[in-house]
Amino acid sequence: MTTKYSPLSIKQRNDMEHILQPSEVRTLGRPIGKVADEKLNAFITEAEQLHIKPIIGDELFYKILEEEPNDDIKMLLYGGTYKDKRGKMHGFMGLRVALSYFVNAQNLMSGDIESTRYGSVIKNDDYSNRPSSKERSDAYNNSMEVANAYLQECVAYCKEVGLIKVVGKTKLAVGGVTIRRIG
């Protein structure tokens, strides 16, 4: 089956909102300094498409982007506490915080690499020290670990309230790469 897209639907797709805005990314997870909004928007898109959407599914991902989310979606986005079907209390940080940690990881790995007319360069100044590859990888891995843990809590909530339907015994695979320097 093929689908035809009109120019209008392509434009609408490009104008779609994100789960987070750059200003929110700077404060929800680990603070991110003076990074250009264009870079943060790119990192948000990458994190949504590579880490969030594959786990929660296309249907729920696009439902989240609706203008008027229902109470279950609001709880998913902002986190909070809830009781499961057995009456046990659970708390979670919310999808927005999880996403901000994925964005932080993206920023850690490529945040200081700038594209110029002379090619890609690393910005340096006289008043700061660059982390070593190992330190950068350790920080990235730590941020990814936190992001994946928060995302797992979101998925548990989604399953509990029926936002994600569980069919049989499926195993959740959370995307992420662990980077280690050898030697």
Short mmCIF file of N, CA, C and O in Angstrom, two decimals, residues 17-21 24 44 48 52 56 61 64-65 77-78 95-96 99:
data_model
loop_
_atom_site.label_atom_id
_atom_site.label_comp_id
_atom_site.label_asym_id
_atom_site.label_seq_id
_atom_site.Cartn_x
_atom_site.Cartn_y
_atom_site.Cartn_z
N GLU A 17 4.99 20.25 16.67
CA GLU A 17 5.63 20.57 17.94
C GLU A 17 6.43 19.38 18.45
O GLU A 17 6.19 18.24 18.07
N HIS A 18 7.34 19.66 19.33
CA HIS A 18 8.08 18.62 20.03
C HIS A 18 7.46 18.42 21.41
O HIS A 18 6.68 19.25 21.88
N ILE A 19 7.87 17.36 22.07
CA ILE A 19 7.42 17.12 23.44
C ILE A 19 7.98 18.20 24.36
O ILE A 19 7.33 18.58 25.33
N LEU A 20 9.16 18.70 24.05
CA LEU A 20 9.84 19.72 24.85
C LEU A 20 10.29 20.88 23.97
O LEU A 20 10.53 20.70 22.79
N GLN A 21 10.46 22.01 24.58
CA GLN A 21 11.07 23.16 23.93
C GLN A 21 12.49 23.33 24.46
O GLN A 21 12.79 22.89 25.58
N GLU A 24 12.93 24.43 28.04
CA GLU A 24 12.60 23.43 29.04
C GLU A 24 13.73 22.41 29.21
O GLU A 24 14.00 21.96 30.32
N ILE A 44 16.60 17.36 20.26
CA ILE A 44 15.26 16.93 20.68
C ILE A 44 14.67 16.01 19.62
O ILE A 44 14.13 14.94 19.94
N GLU A 48 13.73 12.17 20.31
CA GLU A 48 12.35 11.71 20.15
C GLU A 48 12.27 10.55 19.16
O GLU A 48 11.60 9.54 19.42
N ILE A 52 12.53 7.70 22.07
CA ILE A 52 11.17 7.74 22.63
C ILE A 52 10.18 7.00 21.74
O ILE A 52 9.52 6.05 22.17
N ILE A 56 7.68 3.76 22.83
CA ILE A 56 6.26 3.95 23.15
C ILE A 56 5.35 3.71 21.96
O ILE A 56 4.14 3.58 22.12
N PHE A 61 3.07 8.20 20.50
CA PHE A 61 3.93 9.37 20.30
C PHE A 61 3.15 10.50 19.63
O PHE A 61 3.18 11.64 20.10
N ILE A 64 0.51 12.07 21.88
CA ILE A 64 1.09 12.99 22.86
C ILE A 64 1.18 14.40 22.28
O ILE A 64 1.03 15.40 22.99
N LEU A 65 1.43 14.49 20.98
CA LEU A 65 1.62 15.80 20.34
C LEU A 65 0.31 16.53 20.04
O LEU A 65 0.34 17.63 19.52
N LEU A 77 3.46 12.90 30.63
CA LEU A 77 4.38 13.98 30.31
C LEU A 77 5.05 14.59 31.54
O LEU A 77 6.25 14.83 31.55
N TYR A 78 4.26 14.84 32.57
CA TYR A 78 4.76 15.60 33.72
C TYR A 78 5.14 14.73 34.92
O TYR A 78 5.74 15.23 35.86
N LEU A 95 7.81 11.80 31.05
CA LEU A 95 8.46 11.66 29.75
C LEU A 95 9.30 12.89 29.40
O LEU A 95 10.34 12.78 28.76
N ARG A 96 8.88 14.06 29.83
CA ARG A 96 9.63 15.27 29.51
C ARG A 96 11.00 15.26 30.18
O ARG A 96 12.00 15.65 29.57
N LEU A 99 13.15 12.62 28.35
CA LEU A 99 13.61 13.18 27.07
C LEU A 99 14.73 14.19 27.29
O LEU A 99 15.69 14.22 26.52
#
